[in-house]
Structure formats: C-alpha cells, structure tokens
mmCIF file of C-alpha atoms in Angstrom:
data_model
loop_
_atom_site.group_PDB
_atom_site.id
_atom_site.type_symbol
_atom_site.label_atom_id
_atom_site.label_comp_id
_atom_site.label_asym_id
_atom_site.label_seq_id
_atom_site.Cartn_x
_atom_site.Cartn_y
_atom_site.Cartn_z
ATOM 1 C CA UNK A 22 -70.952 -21.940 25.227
ATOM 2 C CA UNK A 23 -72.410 -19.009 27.088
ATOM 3 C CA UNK A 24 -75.619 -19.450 29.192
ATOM 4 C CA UNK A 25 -76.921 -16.660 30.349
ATOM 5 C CA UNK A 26 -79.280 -16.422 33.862
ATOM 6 C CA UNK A 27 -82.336 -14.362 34.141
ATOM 7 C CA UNK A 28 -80.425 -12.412 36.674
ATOM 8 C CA UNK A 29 -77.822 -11.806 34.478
ATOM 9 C CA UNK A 30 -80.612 -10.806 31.979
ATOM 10 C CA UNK A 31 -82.140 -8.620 34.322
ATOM 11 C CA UNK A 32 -79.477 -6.587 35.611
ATOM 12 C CA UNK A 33 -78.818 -5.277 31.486
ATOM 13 C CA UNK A 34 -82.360 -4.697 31.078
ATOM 14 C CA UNK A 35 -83.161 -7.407 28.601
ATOM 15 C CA UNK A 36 -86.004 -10.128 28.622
ATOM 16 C CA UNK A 37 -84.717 -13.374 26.722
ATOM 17 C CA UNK A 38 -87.086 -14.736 24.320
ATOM 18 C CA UNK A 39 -87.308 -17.861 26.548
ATOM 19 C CA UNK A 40 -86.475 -19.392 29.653
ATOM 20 C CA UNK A 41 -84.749 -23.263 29.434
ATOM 21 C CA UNK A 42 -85.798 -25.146 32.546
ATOM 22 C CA UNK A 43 -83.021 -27.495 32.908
ATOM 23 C CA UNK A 44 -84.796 -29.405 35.662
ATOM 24 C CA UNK A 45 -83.342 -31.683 37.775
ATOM 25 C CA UNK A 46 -82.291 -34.419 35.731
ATOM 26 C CA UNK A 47 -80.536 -32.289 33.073
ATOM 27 C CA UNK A 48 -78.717 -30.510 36.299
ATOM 28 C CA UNK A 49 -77.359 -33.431 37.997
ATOM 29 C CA UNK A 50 -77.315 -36.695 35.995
ATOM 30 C CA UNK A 51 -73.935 -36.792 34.227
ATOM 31 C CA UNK A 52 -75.977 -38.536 31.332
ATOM 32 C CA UNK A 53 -78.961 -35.980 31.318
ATOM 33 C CA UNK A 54 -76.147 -33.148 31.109
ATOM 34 C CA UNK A 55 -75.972 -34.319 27.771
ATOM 35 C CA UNK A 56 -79.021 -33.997 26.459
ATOM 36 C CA UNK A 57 -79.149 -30.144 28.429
ATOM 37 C CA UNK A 58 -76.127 -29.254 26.497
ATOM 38 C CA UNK A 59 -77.089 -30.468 23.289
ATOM 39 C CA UNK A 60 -80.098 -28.323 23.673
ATOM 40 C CA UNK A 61 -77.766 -25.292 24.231
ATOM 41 C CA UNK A 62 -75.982 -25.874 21.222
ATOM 42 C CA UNK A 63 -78.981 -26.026 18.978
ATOM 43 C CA UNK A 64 -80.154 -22.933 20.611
ATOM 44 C CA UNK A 65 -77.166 -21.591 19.902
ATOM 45 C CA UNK A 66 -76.964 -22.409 16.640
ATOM 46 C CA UNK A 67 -80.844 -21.172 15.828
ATOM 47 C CA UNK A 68 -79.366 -17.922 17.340
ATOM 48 C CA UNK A 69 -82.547 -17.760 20.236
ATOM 49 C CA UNK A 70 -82.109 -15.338 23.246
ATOM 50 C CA UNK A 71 -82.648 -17.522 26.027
ATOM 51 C CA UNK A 72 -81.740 -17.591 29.449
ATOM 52 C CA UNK A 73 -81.807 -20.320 32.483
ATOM 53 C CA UNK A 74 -82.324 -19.444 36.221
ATOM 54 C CA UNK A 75 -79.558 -21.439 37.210
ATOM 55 C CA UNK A 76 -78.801 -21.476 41.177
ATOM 56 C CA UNK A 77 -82.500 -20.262 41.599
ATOM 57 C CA UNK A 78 -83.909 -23.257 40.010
ATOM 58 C CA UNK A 79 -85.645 -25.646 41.846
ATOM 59 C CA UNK A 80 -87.429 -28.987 41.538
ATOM 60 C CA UNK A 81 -90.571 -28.659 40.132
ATOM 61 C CA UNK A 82 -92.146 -30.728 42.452
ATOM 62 C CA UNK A 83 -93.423 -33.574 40.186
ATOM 63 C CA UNK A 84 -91.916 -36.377 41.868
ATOM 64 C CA UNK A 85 -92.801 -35.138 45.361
ATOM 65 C CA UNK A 86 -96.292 -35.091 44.362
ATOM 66 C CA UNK A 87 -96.472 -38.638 42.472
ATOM 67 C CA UNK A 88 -95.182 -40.167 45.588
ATOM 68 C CA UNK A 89 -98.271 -38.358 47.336
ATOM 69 C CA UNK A 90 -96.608 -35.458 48.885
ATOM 70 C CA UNK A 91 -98.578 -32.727 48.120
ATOM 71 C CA UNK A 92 -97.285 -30.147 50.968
ATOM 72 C CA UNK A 93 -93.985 -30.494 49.673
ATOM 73 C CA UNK A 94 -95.400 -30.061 45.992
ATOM 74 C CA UNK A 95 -97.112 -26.929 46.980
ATOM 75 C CA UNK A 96 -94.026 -25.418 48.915
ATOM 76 C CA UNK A 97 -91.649 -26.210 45.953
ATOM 77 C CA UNK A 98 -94.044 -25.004 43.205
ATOM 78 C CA UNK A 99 -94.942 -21.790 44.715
ATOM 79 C CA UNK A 100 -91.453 -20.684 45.231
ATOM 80 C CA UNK A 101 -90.544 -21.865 41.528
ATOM 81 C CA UNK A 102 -93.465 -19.053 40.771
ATOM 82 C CA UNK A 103 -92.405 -16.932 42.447
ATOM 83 C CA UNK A 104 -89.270 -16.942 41.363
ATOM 84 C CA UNK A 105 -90.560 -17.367 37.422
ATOM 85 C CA UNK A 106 -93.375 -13.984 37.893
ATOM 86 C CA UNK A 107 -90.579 -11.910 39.901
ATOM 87 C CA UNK A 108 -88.515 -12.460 35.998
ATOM 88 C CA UNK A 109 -91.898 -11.957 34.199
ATOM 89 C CA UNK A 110 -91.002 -14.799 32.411
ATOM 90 C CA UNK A 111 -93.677 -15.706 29.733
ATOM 91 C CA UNK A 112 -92.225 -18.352 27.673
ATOM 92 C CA UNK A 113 -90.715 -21.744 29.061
ATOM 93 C CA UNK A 114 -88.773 -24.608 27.139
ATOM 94 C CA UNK A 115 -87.528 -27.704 29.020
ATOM 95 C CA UNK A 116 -86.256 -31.351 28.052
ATOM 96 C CA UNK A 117 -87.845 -32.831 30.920
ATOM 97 C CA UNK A 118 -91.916 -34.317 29.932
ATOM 98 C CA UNK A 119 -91.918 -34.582 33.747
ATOM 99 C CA UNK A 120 -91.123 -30.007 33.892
ATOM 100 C CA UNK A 121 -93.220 -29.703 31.130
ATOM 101 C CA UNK A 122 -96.545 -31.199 32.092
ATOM 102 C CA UNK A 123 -95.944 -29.951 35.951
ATOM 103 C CA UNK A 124 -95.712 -26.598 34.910
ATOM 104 C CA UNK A 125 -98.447 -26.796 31.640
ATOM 105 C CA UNK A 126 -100.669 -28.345 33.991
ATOM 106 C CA UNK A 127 -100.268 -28.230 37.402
ATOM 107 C CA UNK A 128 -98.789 -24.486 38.245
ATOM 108 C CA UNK A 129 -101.658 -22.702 36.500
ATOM 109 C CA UNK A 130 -103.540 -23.498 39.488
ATOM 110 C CA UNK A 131 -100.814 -22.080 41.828
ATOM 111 C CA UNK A 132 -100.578 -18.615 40.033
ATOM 112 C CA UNK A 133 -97.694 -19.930 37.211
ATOM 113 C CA UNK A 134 -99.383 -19.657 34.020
ATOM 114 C CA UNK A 135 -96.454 -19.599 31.579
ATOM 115 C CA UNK A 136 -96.392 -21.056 27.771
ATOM 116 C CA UNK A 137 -95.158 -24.069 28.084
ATOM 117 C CA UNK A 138 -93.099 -26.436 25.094
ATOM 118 C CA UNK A 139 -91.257 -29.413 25.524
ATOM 119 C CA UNK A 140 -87.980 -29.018 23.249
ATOM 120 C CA UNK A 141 -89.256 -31.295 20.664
ATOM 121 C CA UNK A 142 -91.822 -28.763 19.839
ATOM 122 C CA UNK A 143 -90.028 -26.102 20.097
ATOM 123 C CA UNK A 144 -87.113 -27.372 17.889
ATOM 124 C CA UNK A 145 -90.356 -27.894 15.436
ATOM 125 C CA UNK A 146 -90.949 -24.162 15.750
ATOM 126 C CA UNK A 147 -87.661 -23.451 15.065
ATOM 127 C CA UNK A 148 -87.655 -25.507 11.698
ATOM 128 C CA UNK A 149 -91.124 -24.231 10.611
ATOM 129 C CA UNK A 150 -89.559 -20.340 11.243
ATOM 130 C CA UNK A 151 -86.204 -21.140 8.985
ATOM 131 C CA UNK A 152 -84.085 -20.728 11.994
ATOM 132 C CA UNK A 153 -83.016 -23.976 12.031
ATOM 133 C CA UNK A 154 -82.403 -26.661 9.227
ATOM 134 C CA UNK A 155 -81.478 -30.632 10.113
ATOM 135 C CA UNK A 156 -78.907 -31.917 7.786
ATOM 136 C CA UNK A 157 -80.822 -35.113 6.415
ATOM 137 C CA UNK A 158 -77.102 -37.053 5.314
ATOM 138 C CA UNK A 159 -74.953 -38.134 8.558
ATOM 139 C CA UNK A 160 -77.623 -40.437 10.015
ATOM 140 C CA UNK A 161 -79.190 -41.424 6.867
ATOM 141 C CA UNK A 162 -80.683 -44.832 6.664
ATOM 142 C CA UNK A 163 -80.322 -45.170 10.244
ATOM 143 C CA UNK A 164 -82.427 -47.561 11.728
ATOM 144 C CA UNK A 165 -84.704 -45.565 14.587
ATOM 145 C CA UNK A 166 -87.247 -46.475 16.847
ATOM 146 C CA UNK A 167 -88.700 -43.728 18.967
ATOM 147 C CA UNK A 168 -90.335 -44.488 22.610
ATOM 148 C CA UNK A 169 -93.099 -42.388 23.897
ATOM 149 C CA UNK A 170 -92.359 -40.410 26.701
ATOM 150 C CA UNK A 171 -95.699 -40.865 29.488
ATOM 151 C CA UNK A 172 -95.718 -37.540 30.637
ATOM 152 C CA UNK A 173 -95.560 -36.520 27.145
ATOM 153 C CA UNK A 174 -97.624 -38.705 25.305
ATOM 154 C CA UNK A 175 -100.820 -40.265 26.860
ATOM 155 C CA UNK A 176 -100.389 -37.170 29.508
ATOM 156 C CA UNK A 177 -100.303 -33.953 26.631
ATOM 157 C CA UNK A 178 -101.066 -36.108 23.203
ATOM 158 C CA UNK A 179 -97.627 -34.959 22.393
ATOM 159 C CA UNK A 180 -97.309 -37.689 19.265
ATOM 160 C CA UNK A 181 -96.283 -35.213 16.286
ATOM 161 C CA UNK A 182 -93.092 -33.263 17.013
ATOM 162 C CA UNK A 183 -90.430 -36.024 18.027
ATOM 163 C CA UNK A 184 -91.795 -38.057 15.249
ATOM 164 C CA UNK A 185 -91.636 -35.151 12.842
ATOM 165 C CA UNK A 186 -88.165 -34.172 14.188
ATOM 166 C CA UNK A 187 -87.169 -37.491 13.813
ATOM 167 C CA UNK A 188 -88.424 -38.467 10.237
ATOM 168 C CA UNK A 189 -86.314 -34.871 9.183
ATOM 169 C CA UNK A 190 -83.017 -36.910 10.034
ATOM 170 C CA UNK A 191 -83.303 -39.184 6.973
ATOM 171 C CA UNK A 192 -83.467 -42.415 9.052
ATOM 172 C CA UNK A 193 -85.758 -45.487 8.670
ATOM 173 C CA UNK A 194 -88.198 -45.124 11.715
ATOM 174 C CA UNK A 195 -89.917 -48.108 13.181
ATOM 175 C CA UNK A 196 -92.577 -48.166 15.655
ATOM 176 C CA UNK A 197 -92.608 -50.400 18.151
ATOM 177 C CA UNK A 198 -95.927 -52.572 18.419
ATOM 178 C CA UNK A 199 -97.158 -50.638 21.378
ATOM 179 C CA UNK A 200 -96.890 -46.667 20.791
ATOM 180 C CA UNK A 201 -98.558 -43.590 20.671
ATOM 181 C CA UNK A 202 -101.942 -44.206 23.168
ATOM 182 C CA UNK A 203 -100.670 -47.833 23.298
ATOM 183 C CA UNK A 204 -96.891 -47.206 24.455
ATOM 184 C CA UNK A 205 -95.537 -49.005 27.397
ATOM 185 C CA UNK A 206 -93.838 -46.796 30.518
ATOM 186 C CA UNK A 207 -90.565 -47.058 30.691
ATOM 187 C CA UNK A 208 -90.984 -47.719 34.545
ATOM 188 C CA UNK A 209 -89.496 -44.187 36.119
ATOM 189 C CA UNK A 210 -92.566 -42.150 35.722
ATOM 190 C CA UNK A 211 -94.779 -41.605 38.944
ATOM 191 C CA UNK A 212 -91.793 -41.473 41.216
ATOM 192 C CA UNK A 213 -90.763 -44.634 40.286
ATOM 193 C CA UNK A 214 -87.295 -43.873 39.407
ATOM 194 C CA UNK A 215 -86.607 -43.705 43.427
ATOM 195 C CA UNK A 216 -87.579 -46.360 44.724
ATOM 196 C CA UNK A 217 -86.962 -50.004 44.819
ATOM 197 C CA UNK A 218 -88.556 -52.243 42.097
ATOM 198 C CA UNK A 219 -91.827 -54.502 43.685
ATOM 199 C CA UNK A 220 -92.378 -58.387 43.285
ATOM 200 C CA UNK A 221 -92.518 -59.472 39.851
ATOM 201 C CA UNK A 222 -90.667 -61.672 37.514
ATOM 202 C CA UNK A 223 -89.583 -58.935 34.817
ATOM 203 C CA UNK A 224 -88.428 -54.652 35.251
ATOM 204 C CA UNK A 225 -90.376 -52.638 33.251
ATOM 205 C CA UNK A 226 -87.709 -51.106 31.645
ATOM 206 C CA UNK A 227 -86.149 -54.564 30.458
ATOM 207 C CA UNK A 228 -90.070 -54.980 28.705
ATOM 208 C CA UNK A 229 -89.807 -52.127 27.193
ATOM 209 C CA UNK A 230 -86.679 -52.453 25.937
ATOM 210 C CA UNK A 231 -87.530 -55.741 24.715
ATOM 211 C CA UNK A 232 -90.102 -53.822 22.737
ATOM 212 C CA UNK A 233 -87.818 -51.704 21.317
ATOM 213 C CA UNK A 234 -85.576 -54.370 20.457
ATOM 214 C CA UNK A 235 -88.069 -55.979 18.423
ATOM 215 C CA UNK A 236 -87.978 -53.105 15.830
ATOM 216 C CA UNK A 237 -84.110 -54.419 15.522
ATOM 217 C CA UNK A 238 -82.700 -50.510 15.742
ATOM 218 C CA UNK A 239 -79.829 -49.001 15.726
ATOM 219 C CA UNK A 240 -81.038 -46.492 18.068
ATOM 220 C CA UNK A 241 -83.692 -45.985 20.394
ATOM 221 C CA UNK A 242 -84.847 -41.947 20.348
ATOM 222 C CA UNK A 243 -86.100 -40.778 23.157
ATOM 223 C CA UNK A 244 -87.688 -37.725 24.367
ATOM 224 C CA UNK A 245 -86.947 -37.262 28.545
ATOM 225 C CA UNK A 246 -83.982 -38.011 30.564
ATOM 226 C CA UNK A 247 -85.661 -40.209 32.830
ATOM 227 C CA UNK A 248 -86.500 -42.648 29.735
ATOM 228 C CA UNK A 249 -83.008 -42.690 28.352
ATOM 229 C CA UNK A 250 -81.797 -43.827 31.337
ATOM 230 C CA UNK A 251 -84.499 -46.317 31.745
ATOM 231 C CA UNK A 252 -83.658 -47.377 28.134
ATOM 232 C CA UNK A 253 -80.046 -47.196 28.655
ATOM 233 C CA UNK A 254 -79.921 -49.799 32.006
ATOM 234 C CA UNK A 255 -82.109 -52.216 29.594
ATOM 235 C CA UNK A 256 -79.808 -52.196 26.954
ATOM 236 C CA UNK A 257 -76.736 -52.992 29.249
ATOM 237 C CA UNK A 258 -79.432 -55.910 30.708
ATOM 238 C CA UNK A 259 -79.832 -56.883 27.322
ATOM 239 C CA UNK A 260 -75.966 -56.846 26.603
ATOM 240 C CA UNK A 261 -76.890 -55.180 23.397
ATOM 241 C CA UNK A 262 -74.142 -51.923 24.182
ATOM 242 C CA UNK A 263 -71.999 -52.488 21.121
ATOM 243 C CA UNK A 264 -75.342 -52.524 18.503
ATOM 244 C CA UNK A 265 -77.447 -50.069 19.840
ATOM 245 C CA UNK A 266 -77.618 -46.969 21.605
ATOM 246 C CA UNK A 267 -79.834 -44.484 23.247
ATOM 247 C CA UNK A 268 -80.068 -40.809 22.439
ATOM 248 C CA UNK A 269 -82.072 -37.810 23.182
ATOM 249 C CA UNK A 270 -83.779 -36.222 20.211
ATOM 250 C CA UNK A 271 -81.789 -33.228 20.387
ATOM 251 C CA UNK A 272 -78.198 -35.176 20.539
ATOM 252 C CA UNK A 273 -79.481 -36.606 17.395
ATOM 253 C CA UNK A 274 -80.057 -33.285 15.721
ATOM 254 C CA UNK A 275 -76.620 -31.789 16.865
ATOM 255 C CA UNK A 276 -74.867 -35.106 15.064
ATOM 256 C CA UNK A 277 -77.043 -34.571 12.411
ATOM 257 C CA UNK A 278 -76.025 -31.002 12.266
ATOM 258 C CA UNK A 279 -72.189 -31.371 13.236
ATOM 259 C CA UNK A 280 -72.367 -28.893 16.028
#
C-alpha cells in the first residue's frame, strides 16, 4: 500500500484531496496501527488522493493540555500549523476523536482552521458519493454493540455516522444502557491513559466493559484507539477473549469488504 507525504505531494505539484492525521496512537501503538492501516485500505479502495505528513507529524497536543500543560500545548500546536498552512492543507481526516476535536476546536484559535472529519464521517461521505459500498453479508447477524467515543460524542454530538456505518454491515446492534449523552468514558480520555489509576474499588474501563457486556455481543465497535484499548484490557479482565472482540469501525468495514 502506497502512502504518499505532503512533501512527496508537493515536490510533483499536486494537492491531495485530504490529509490523514495518523496521530500518535495510530503511529506507535502496534494495536492502533491497525486501525491506521485499515483506514488506508478503504481509502484505497474508494480511490481518494490523500496524503499523510509522516516524519513531520507531531502530537497534537491534546494530552499535554488535559493534564494542564498549556505551554507545551501551545508550542506543539503552533508548529503542527505551521507545518499544516506551509502544505495549504484544507481538508483533514483522522481516526483519533482526541486529533479531531483538538484540531476542530482548539487550533482555530491558534491560526489552524482546517475542515475537520473524524473517519466515521468521512467513510459516510464516501458511501453517500458512491465511492464506496459496504458488503452487508460477511458480518451479517453479528451481534454489535457500539461505545461512544468522549471526545466524539458528548464533546462534537458525533452520534450518527458510526451508528449509520455500523447498521450498513448487516449486524444486530445493541445499545448499551448508557449511550449517546448518557455513555460512560472508557477511562483514557483527559490524559488519563498515562497515568496511574486513583483509589477506588473498580477501573473504569472494567465498568464500561461490564456495560458492554450486558448487551451480550460479539463485538464491541469502537470509534478511537484509545477506547479499543481501554475496551480491549477489560475484556482480557473479564476473561471474555475467546467470545468477544474489539474492533475499530473501519477494520469492520475492510472484513466486511474483503480488502
């Protein structure tokens, strides 16, 4: 699979239709890889002219500024745009809810102000343009439940397109009794992820999974690579392994689809 960088984009003149932000998750977490190269596949296979930055990506900052580092926020965002507006990049499509709503919300501010999609809605835009169809018989009658993503639900009323994406695979999708507005974190958002769990008697990510498990699926969908890990460590808590397991949305759609 080719992936072409903006600088290889540059230097023969073109300007891809839109720039994949991998983030940081999808670059280093053997696990998140996944998810990033399922992505590629599907925009391979929609035939989109994209491009990636790749060695002059950097982290977006979110985590540095949930933890309450805001120099560090500023210092990492500001080279991200200038890196982005030296490309003219217009159009940005990441995995990550964590990418998306740092720079939908938080670069604009900065001097970024890019169009923004998480790749659940762009996958939808795909479908709705006939570049893409989702073979409905592989995963039919699948049992599904989908958790909400924070930084993509309650933080951008993202609700629709995983659902919609989801529903298109022919499976039987169950919600879980809090989701939507309701849903429960999956306890890596706000930093979370790196650093040690406080006093309690239960992780968050074994609740959630417990709510999850209540649907009695075969998989759990999920949206960002920080959940499906999240998801993942509560189903090995849970011993469940050999009955259910925990993909990204777009891993479901290249099984789907064969690719």
């Amino acid at each position: 699979m080719v992936v072409p960088t903006m600088a290889e984009m540059m230097a023969q003149g073109k300007q891809p239709e839109v720039l994949f932000w991998v983030g940081a998750a999808g670059s280093y977490d053997d696990r998140a890889k996944k998810i990033s190269r399922a992505f590629v596949k599907i925009l391979h296979s929609a035939k989109v002219d994209f491009a990636v930055l790749g060695t002059e990506e950097s982290s977006t900052g979110d985590a540095a500024k949930r933890a309450g580092n805001e120099f560090l926020f500023q210092m990492q965002a500001l080279m991200n745009i200038e890196v982005l507006n030296g490309y003219e990049v217009k159009k940005i499509v990441t995995c990550d809810p964590h990418s998306f709503n740092t720079l939908k919300n938080e670069y604009p501010g900065l001097g970024g102000k890019y169009e923004v999609f998480h790749h659940t809605q762009f996958i939808q835009q795909l479908i709705a343009e006939g570049r893409l169809e989702v073979d409905k018989t592989p995963l039919k009658g699948k049992r599904v439940t989908f958790h909400d993503p924070c930084y993509l639900g309650r933080a951008n009323e993202v609700y629709e397109s995983p659902r919609d994406l989801i529903r298109r695979l022919g499976v039987n999708l169950t919600e879980m009794k809090r989701h939507k507005e309701t849903a429960l974190c999956c306890g890596a958002g706000g930093a979370q992820m790196f650093k040690d769990a406080e006093k309690g008697n239960k992780e968050i990510n074994v609740l959630r999974t417990e709510d999850a498990l209540a649907t009695q699926p075969q998989i759990i969908a999920t949206g960002c690579p920080y959940c499906n890990t999240m998801m993942t460590d509560g189903i090995k808590f849970k011993e469940k392994e050999s009955e259910v397991v925990v993909k990204d949305i777009a891993e479901l759609i290249i099984e789907a689809n064969n690719l």
